[in-house]
Short mmCIF file of C-alpha atoms and ligand atoms in Angstrom, two decimals:
data_model
loop_
_atom_site.label_atom_id
_atom_site.label_comp_id
_atom_site.label_asym_id
_atom_site.label_seq_id
_atom_site.Cartn_x
_atom_site.Cartn_y
_atom_site.Cartn_z
CA MET A 1 -7.26 23.70 57.53
CA ILE A 2 -9.14 26.95 58.59
CA LYS A 3 -9.23 30.51 57.29
CA LEU A 4 -9.34 33.51 59.50
CA HIS A 5 -9.47 36.86 57.69
CA ASP A 6 -6.98 36.53 54.84
CA LYS A 7 -4.79 33.70 56.31
CA TYR A 8 -4.86 29.98 56.43
CA PHE A 9 -4.10 27.88 59.54
CA LYS A 10 -3.59 24.20 60.04
CA PRO A 11 -4.19 22.17 63.24
CA PHE A 12 -1.01 22.26 65.31
CA ILE A 13 -1.56 21.33 69.00
CA SER A 14 -4.47 19.24 70.08
CA SER A 15 -6.68 19.98 73.15
CA GLU A 16 -5.29 16.79 74.79
CA GLU A 17 -1.74 18.15 74.29
CA ILE A 18 -2.72 21.51 75.81
CA ASP A 19 -4.37 19.77 78.68
CA SER A 20 -1.33 17.72 79.52
CA ALA A 21 0.95 20.74 79.31
CA ILE A 22 -1.28 22.55 81.69
CA SER A 23 -1.25 19.57 84.11
CA LYS A 24 2.54 19.57 83.95
CA LEU A 25 2.60 23.24 84.77
CA VAL A 26 0.21 22.83 87.71
CA ASP A 27 2.42 20.09 89.17
CA GLN A 28 5.58 22.06 88.75
CA ILE A 29 4.08 25.32 90.14
CA SER A 30 2.32 23.77 93.10
CA THR A 31 5.47 21.89 93.99
CA ASP A 32 7.59 25.16 93.61
CA LEU A 33 5.11 27.19 95.86
CA GLY A 34 4.55 24.64 98.63
CA ASP A 35 1.83 25.93 101.00
CA GLU A 36 2.14 29.56 99.93
CA ILE A 37 -1.39 31.02 98.82
CA PRO A 38 -0.25 32.56 95.48
CA VAL A 39 -1.90 35.29 93.50
CA PHE A 40 -2.26 34.10 89.90
CA VAL A 41 -2.26 37.01 87.43
CA GLY A 42 -3.52 36.28 83.99
CA ILE A 43 -2.53 38.48 81.14
CA LEU A 44 -5.55 39.30 79.12
CA ASN A 45 -6.90 38.69 76.62
CA GLY A 46 -4.99 35.74 75.45
CA SER A 47 -4.62 33.94 78.71
CA PHE A 48 -8.23 33.56 79.70
CA MET A 49 -8.61 29.90 78.67
CA PHE A 50 -5.31 28.97 80.11
CA VAL A 51 -5.95 30.62 83.52
CA SER A 52 -9.38 29.06 83.65
CA ASP A 53 -8.13 25.43 83.06
CA PHE A 54 -5.01 26.07 85.21
CA VAL A 55 -6.83 27.23 88.29
CA LYS A 56 -9.46 24.51 88.08
CA LYS A 57 -6.61 22.00 88.16
CA TYR A 58 -4.61 23.82 90.90
CA PRO A 59 -4.76 21.59 94.00
CA LYS A 60 -4.45 24.21 96.72
CA PRO A 61 -6.02 27.58 97.67
CA CYS A 62 -5.15 30.47 95.45
CA GLU A 63 -6.22 33.85 94.28
CA VAL A 64 -6.81 34.94 90.64
CA THR A 65 -6.72 38.33 88.97
CA PHE A 66 -6.04 39.75 85.60
CA ILE A 67 -4.20 42.68 83.84
CA LYS A 68 -4.93 43.63 80.37
CA LEU A 69 -1.97 44.37 78.09
CA ALA A 70 -2.19 44.61 74.33
CA SER A 71 0.93 43.20 72.41
CA TYR A 72 -0.19 41.78 69.15
CA GLU A 73 -1.26 43.83 66.23
CA GLY A 74 -2.23 41.45 63.49
CA LEU A 75 0.71 39.12 62.94
CA LYS A 76 3.71 41.04 64.51
CA SER A 77 4.59 41.49 68.13
CA THR A 78 4.57 45.25 68.36
CA GLU A 79 7.18 47.29 70.12
CA ASP A 80 4.54 49.18 71.98
CA ILE A 81 2.80 47.35 74.70
CA GLN A 82 -0.14 49.22 76.16
CA ARG A 83 -1.44 48.78 79.70
CA LEU A 84 -5.15 48.70 79.30
CA ILE A 85 -6.26 47.49 82.78
CA GLY A 86 -3.57 47.56 85.47
CA LEU A 87 -3.40 45.96 88.86
CA THR A 88 -6.46 46.48 91.08
CA GLN A 89 -5.30 45.02 94.33
CA ASP A 90 -2.37 45.52 96.80
CA LEU A 91 0.21 42.68 96.31
CA THR A 92 2.62 43.73 98.92
CA GLY A 93 4.33 40.69 100.44
CA ARG A 94 2.44 38.26 98.10
CA THR A 95 3.86 35.52 95.92
CA VAL A 96 2.72 36.49 92.43
CA VAL A 97 2.58 34.06 89.49
CA ILE A 98 2.25 35.56 86.11
CA LEU A 99 0.24 33.28 83.81
CA GLU A 100 0.93 34.09 80.15
CA ASP A 101 -0.60 32.18 77.25
CA ILE A 102 2.48 32.75 74.99
CA ILE A 103 5.94 34.42 75.29
CA ASP A 104 7.62 35.16 72.07
CA SER A 105 9.67 38.34 71.73
CA GLY A 106 9.25 39.10 75.32
CA LYS A 107 7.95 42.53 74.95
CA THR A 108 4.98 41.78 77.43
CA MET A 109 7.44 40.48 79.93
CA PHE A 110 9.35 43.74 79.81
CA GLU A 111 6.04 45.55 80.62
CA VAL A 112 5.14 43.04 83.37
CA HIS A 113 8.39 43.69 85.08
CA ARG A 114 7.88 47.39 84.84
CA ILE A 115 4.60 47.03 86.48
CA PHE A 116 5.86 44.86 89.30
CA LYS A 117 9.13 46.93 89.95
CA ASN A 118 7.14 49.15 92.24
CA GLU A 119 4.98 46.59 93.89
CA LYS A 120 6.65 45.13 96.92
CA VAL A 121 5.93 41.51 96.12
CA LYS A 122 7.56 38.61 98.02
CA ARG A 123 8.31 36.74 94.80
CA LEU A 124 7.48 37.14 91.14
CA VAL A 125 7.14 33.88 89.25
CA ILE A 126 6.77 33.85 85.37
CA ALA A 127 4.89 30.88 83.84
CA THR A 128 3.86 30.55 80.25
CA LEU A 129 1.78 27.90 78.48
CA PHE A 130 3.73 28.38 75.14
CA TYR A 131 7.22 29.66 74.65
CA LYS A 132 9.10 30.56 71.43
CA PRO A 133 12.73 30.12 72.24
CA GLN A 134 13.90 31.40 68.80
CA ALA A 135 11.89 34.57 69.21
CA TYR A 136 12.66 35.53 72.77
CA LYS A 137 14.96 38.58 73.12
CA GLU A 138 14.71 39.54 76.68
CA ASP A 139 16.76 38.42 79.69
CA PHE A 140 13.98 38.07 82.23
CA LYS A 141 13.88 34.46 83.63
CA ILE A 142 10.90 32.37 82.68
CA HIS A 143 10.48 29.93 85.55
CA HIS A 144 7.87 27.48 84.17
CA ILE A 145 7.19 26.62 80.49
CA GLY A 146 4.27 24.39 79.32
CA MET A 147 5.60 23.76 75.84
CA ASN A 148 8.26 25.15 73.52
CA ILE A 149 7.02 25.94 69.99
CA PRO A 150 8.70 27.11 66.79
CA ASP A 151 8.60 30.78 65.77
CA LYS A 152 5.46 30.67 63.74
CA PHE A 153 2.33 32.53 64.32
CA ILE A 154 -0.37 30.48 66.14
CA VAL A 155 -4.08 31.11 67.02
CA GLY A 156 -6.65 29.21 69.17
CA PHE A 157 -7.11 28.60 72.89
CA GLY A 158 -7.43 32.24 73.64
CA LEU A 159 -4.90 33.52 71.05
CA ASP A 160 -6.24 35.53 68.16
CA TYR A 161 -5.40 36.92 64.72
CA ASP A 162 -7.08 40.25 64.64
CA GLN A 163 -9.61 39.09 67.19
CA LEU A 164 -10.62 35.83 65.42
CA GLY A 165 -9.66 32.35 66.63
CA ARG A 166 -9.70 32.87 70.37
CA ASP A 167 -12.56 30.59 70.79
CA LEU A 168 -10.84 27.48 69.16
CA PRO A 169 -10.27 24.82 71.76
CA GLU A 170 -7.00 23.72 70.00
CA ILE A 171 -4.04 25.63 68.50
CA TYR A 172 -3.66 26.16 64.82
CA GLN A 173 -0.49 27.32 62.99
CA ILE A 174 -0.30 29.64 60.11
CA ILE A 175 0.33 28.27 56.74
CA THR A 176 2.95 30.31 54.95
CA THR A 177 4.05 28.52 51.91
CA GLU A 178 0.69 27.99 50.02
CA HIS A 179 2.24 29.53 46.98
CA MET A 180 4.69 26.71 46.28
CA THR A 181 4.19 24.84 42.93
CA ASN A 182 5.30 21.20 43.16
CA ILE A 183 5.22 18.96 40.13
CA VAL A 184 5.82 15.31 39.76
CA LEU A 185 7.21 14.62 36.31
CA PHE A 186 6.06 11.13 35.37
CA GLY A 187 6.61 8.58 32.84
CA PRO A 188 8.70 5.39 32.00
CA PRO A 189 12.52 5.49 31.70
CA GLY A 190 13.44 7.37 28.52
CA ALA A 191 10.18 9.37 28.38
CA GLY A 192 12.23 12.70 28.53
CA LYS A 193 11.61 13.67 32.13
CA GLY A 194 15.09 14.87 32.83
CA THR A 195 15.37 16.81 29.48
CA GLN A 196 12.03 18.66 30.05
CA ALA A 197 12.74 19.19 33.93
CA VAL A 198 15.72 21.45 32.99
CA TYR A 199 13.50 23.72 30.88
CA LEU A 200 10.78 23.85 33.32
CA ARG A 201 13.19 24.56 36.24
CA ASP A 202 14.63 27.47 34.51
CA HIS A 203 11.23 28.82 33.24
CA TYR A 204 9.41 28.72 36.52
CA ASP A 205 12.35 29.08 38.79
CA LEU A 206 11.81 25.79 40.52
CA VAL A 207 14.19 23.36 42.15
CA HIS A 208 14.69 20.17 40.12
CA ILE A 209 15.30 17.01 42.10
CA SER A 210 16.19 13.85 40.11
CA THR A 211 16.68 10.85 42.39
CA GLY A 212 18.47 9.01 39.65
CA ASP A 213 20.99 11.94 39.30
CA VAL A 214 21.41 12.11 43.17
CA PHE A 215 21.99 8.36 43.13
CA ARG A 216 24.56 8.70 40.34
CA TYR A 217 26.31 11.66 42.21
CA ASN A 218 26.63 9.35 45.19
CA ILE A 219 28.01 6.47 43.12
CA LYS A 220 30.55 8.82 41.50
CA ASN A 221 31.56 10.02 44.93
CA GLU A 222 31.68 6.54 46.22
CA THR A 223 29.54 7.26 49.28
CA ALA A 224 27.81 4.46 51.33
CA LEU A 225 24.52 5.55 49.82
CA GLY A 226 26.12 5.34 46.28
CA LEU A 227 27.53 1.77 46.90
CA LEU A 228 24.16 0.62 48.18
CA ALA A 229 22.24 2.08 45.33
CA LYS A 230 24.52 0.86 42.62
CA SER A 231 23.81 -2.77 43.40
CA TYR A 232 20.09 -2.14 42.45
CA MET A 233 20.57 0.43 39.64
CA ASP A 234 22.97 -1.82 37.70
CA LYS A 235 20.25 -4.49 37.48
CA GLY A 236 17.59 -1.89 36.61
CA GLU A 237 15.84 -2.52 39.90
CA LEU A 238 14.37 0.03 42.22
CA VAL A 239 16.43 1.12 45.22
CA PRO A 240 14.59 0.21 48.43
CA ASP A 241 11.90 2.83 49.57
CA GLU A 242 13.42 3.72 52.92
CA VAL A 243 16.69 4.65 51.38
CA THR A 244 15.15 6.60 48.60
CA ILE A 245 12.65 8.38 50.83
CA ASN A 246 15.21 9.59 53.40
CA MET A 247 17.52 10.83 50.53
CA LEU A 248 14.64 12.70 48.86
CA SER A 249 13.64 14.28 52.11
CA ALA A 250 17.20 15.51 52.71
CA GLU A 251 17.26 16.98 49.22
CA VAL A 252 14.08 18.90 49.88
CA ASP A 253 15.34 20.15 53.28
CA LYS A 254 18.46 21.57 51.55
CA ASN A 255 16.21 23.94 49.55
CA ALA A 256 14.12 25.54 52.35
CA ASP A 257 13.59 28.67 50.21
CA ALA A 258 12.40 26.99 47.03
CA LYS A 259 9.38 28.38 45.18
CA GLY A 260 8.56 24.80 44.45
CA PHE A 261 9.94 21.55 43.20
CA ILE A 262 9.97 19.40 40.08
CA PHE A 263 10.26 15.72 41.11
CA ASP A 264 11.86 13.71 38.44
CA GLY A 265 12.01 9.91 39.01
CA PHE A 266 10.21 10.20 42.40
CA PRO A 267 7.78 8.88 43.52
CA ARG A 268 8.06 5.40 41.96
CA THR A 269 6.04 3.52 44.47
CA LYS A 270 2.91 3.99 46.46
CA ALA A 271 4.94 4.26 49.70
CA GLN A 272 7.10 6.95 48.19
CA ALA A 273 4.01 8.92 47.02
CA GLU A 274 2.49 8.75 50.50
CA SER A 275 5.76 9.96 52.17
CA LEU A 276 6.01 12.66 49.63
CA ASP A 277 2.52 13.93 50.64
CA GLU A 278 3.64 13.79 54.34
CA LEU A 279 6.83 15.67 53.56
CA MET A 280 5.02 18.38 51.60
CA ASN A 281 2.55 18.66 54.47
CA THR A 282 5.41 19.43 56.80
CA LYS A 283 6.34 22.33 54.51
CA ASP A 284 2.71 23.56 54.64
CA SER A 285 2.53 22.61 50.85
CA LYS A 286 1.29 19.87 48.57
CA ILE A 287 1.88 18.21 45.27
CA ASN A 288 0.00 20.24 42.62
CA ALA A 289 0.15 17.99 39.70
CA MET A 290 1.58 14.71 38.38
CA ILE A 291 2.39 15.24 34.63
CA ALA A 292 3.05 12.22 32.75
CA LEU A 293 4.91 11.96 29.40
CA GLU A 294 3.40 9.05 27.51
CA VAL A 295 5.71 7.24 25.08
CA ASP A 296 5.52 3.88 23.33
CA ASP A 297 7.82 1.07 24.75
CA ASN A 298 9.54 0.52 21.37
CA ILE A 299 10.50 4.22 21.15
CA LEU A 300 11.71 4.15 24.83
CA ILE A 301 14.07 1.26 24.21
CA GLN A 302 15.43 3.00 21.11
CA ARG A 303 15.92 6.29 22.82
CA LEU A 304 17.63 4.68 25.78
CA LEU A 305 19.98 2.63 23.68
CA GLU A 306 20.80 5.75 21.66
CA ARG A 307 21.48 7.63 25.00
CA GLY A 308 23.63 4.68 26.15
CA LYS A 309 26.16 5.51 23.33
CA THR A 310 27.08 8.73 25.03
CA SER A 311 25.51 8.87 28.61
CA GLY A 312 28.06 6.43 30.19
CA ARG A 313 25.18 5.04 32.22
CA PRO A 314 25.64 1.27 32.48
CA ASP A 315 21.73 0.91 32.81
CA ASP A 316 21.38 2.42 29.32
CA ALA A 317 23.90 0.28 27.56
CA ASP A 318 22.18 -3.14 27.85
CA GLU A 319 18.80 -3.86 26.35
CA SER A 320 17.83 -6.52 28.98
CA ILE A 321 18.48 -3.96 31.78
CA ILE A 322 16.48 -1.38 29.88
CA LYS A 323 13.62 -3.84 29.52
CA ASN A 324 13.88 -4.54 33.36
CA ARG A 325 13.66 -0.92 34.08
CA ILE A 326 10.63 -0.53 31.87
CA SER A 327 9.05 -3.60 33.59
CA GLU A 328 9.72 -2.15 37.05
CA TYR A 329 7.87 0.88 35.84
CA TYR A 330 4.77 -0.96 34.87
CA GLN A 331 4.84 -3.31 37.84
CA LYS A 332 5.51 -0.69 40.71
CA THR A 333 5.22 2.71 39.42
CA ALA A 334 2.42 2.95 36.79
CA VAL A 335 -0.12 2.43 39.72
CA LEU A 336 0.70 5.95 40.76
CA LYS A 337 -1.35 7.26 37.89
CA ASP A 338 -4.49 6.17 39.88
CA PHE A 339 -3.09 7.62 43.14
CA TYR A 340 -2.93 11.11 41.60
CA ALA A 341 -5.96 10.70 39.26
CA ASN A 342 -8.07 10.06 42.26
CA GLN A 343 -7.04 13.41 43.57
CA ASN A 344 -7.67 15.06 40.20
CA LYS A 345 -3.94 15.79 39.93
CA TYR A 346 -3.07 13.66 36.92
CA PHE A 347 -2.31 15.08 33.47
CA GLY A 348 -1.23 12.70 30.78
CA LEU A 349 0.65 14.22 27.79
CA ASP A 350 1.99 12.90 24.52
CA GLY A 351 5.66 12.55 25.10
CA VAL A 352 6.62 12.12 21.44
CA GLY A 353 7.68 15.07 19.35
CA THR A 354 10.44 17.71 19.39
CA ILE A 355 11.78 18.87 22.77
CA GLU A 356 10.22 22.31 22.15
CA ASP A 357 6.81 20.83 21.35
CA ILE A 358 6.80 18.79 24.45
CA THR A 359 7.97 21.74 26.65
CA THR A 360 5.01 23.84 25.28
CA ARG A 361 2.55 21.04 26.06
CA LEU A 362 3.85 20.93 29.67
CA LYS A 363 3.72 24.65 30.10
CA LEU A 364 0.16 24.78 29.05
CA VAL A 365 -0.66 22.41 31.91
CA ILE A 366 1.59 24.19 34.48
CA ASP A 367 0.31 27.56 33.72
CA ILE A 368 -3.30 26.71 34.75
CA LEU A 369 -2.27 24.99 38.07
P1 AMP B 401 16.53 7.32 36.44
O1 AMP B 401 17.72 8.23 36.30
O2 AMP B 401 15.24 8.17 37.10
O3 AMP B 401 16.19 6.59 35.33
O4 AMP B 401 16.88 6.32 37.62
C1 AMP B 401 17.91 5.44 37.46
C2 AMP B 401 17.85 4.26 38.63
O5 AMP B 401 17.90 4.86 39.86
C3 AMP B 401 16.59 3.58 38.70
O6 AMP B 401 16.58 2.47 37.74
C4 AMP B 401 16.55 3.05 40.12
O7 AMP B 401 17.46 1.87 40.27
C5 AMP B 401 17.20 4.18 40.85
N1 AMP B 401 16.13 5.09 41.28
C6 AMP B 401 15.89 6.52 40.87
N2 AMP B 401 14.83 6.99 41.52
C7 AMP B 401 14.31 6.01 42.37
C8 AMP B 401 13.17 5.93 43.13
N3 AMP B 401 12.34 6.95 43.25
N4 AMP B 401 13.01 4.81 43.76
C9 AMP B 401 13.78 3.74 43.68
N5 AMP B 401 14.83 3.70 42.84
C10 AMP B 401 15.12 4.79 42.15
#
């Protein structure tokens, strides 16, 4: 991650990927133009690295010139494009190829076409290294595209954020969701994770995802996922990682605007914890803390048997299944304490006391994250 002015950016497109996108463009354009000697027109400032690499790879004779337009002010493509350096040579009858570093809203293309409307060029070809299909609002045809990218602000390889970042040899993408708070509520079955998650969800306006609840919902609705999960849950065993991870990822994706998540019952294995990190990374975010509710085994068994009288959960009703769930926890899940402790993200709390007491203990931790 890098910081430019007040914003953070993460690596997005490597030098190798840029290089192969440029090689692809060179192949396409040289095939398209045949033996014509083109005039490549780079749009300054952003395209200087692209034009340089492009013409070095171009296999046939060509001319190179630049025009200078200003389109970005900070992070937003501005309505007003200024022509700072115009055309300095006569292009009548020539095949002109515009080399743009990036096309997003298309405002620069509008200006380029206005400039070339009065030039009697033989052909005007538009080529861009990066293209944002979701942002493009103009009708001008773009003949050659190096790479499609999402509508997120990028810097590097000639592109800047308020003049910084042009020198970077690779592309970085802005990080926009740094503010999310993501908490893993941890502890053995019966520790009170579900009960506390509801209070924390409401207090901090977070999305609560309980994998156990999602499985139970699927069982109730007799989905294929539910049928599969039931065979494991009824024995108190863990559902296989692949199934659980895919389900969790879909639940997270459903809540694109969340301020953060409380994960309850997930992760339960190291593979799940690793995939959760990857998933958060794709959201430009991370797990802030694992907060564990520590409760003695005998109390857990009593609590679960008590809950089984009303919960209707088959896995709460039978003492041997409860013991199996607790043993699964110690065998497969408890190791995650070290996984998060090694990152200084583990907070262990006493999970015995009134519901209010425990909520207060949890808030004390979350408020300092
Ligand atoms: P819970 O409601 O969290 O106690 O979960 C009930 C049951 O759902 C567990 O005993 C497992 O069979 C299954 N389950 C819930 N979350 C997971 C998970 N993260 N990985 C594997 N199995 C899970």
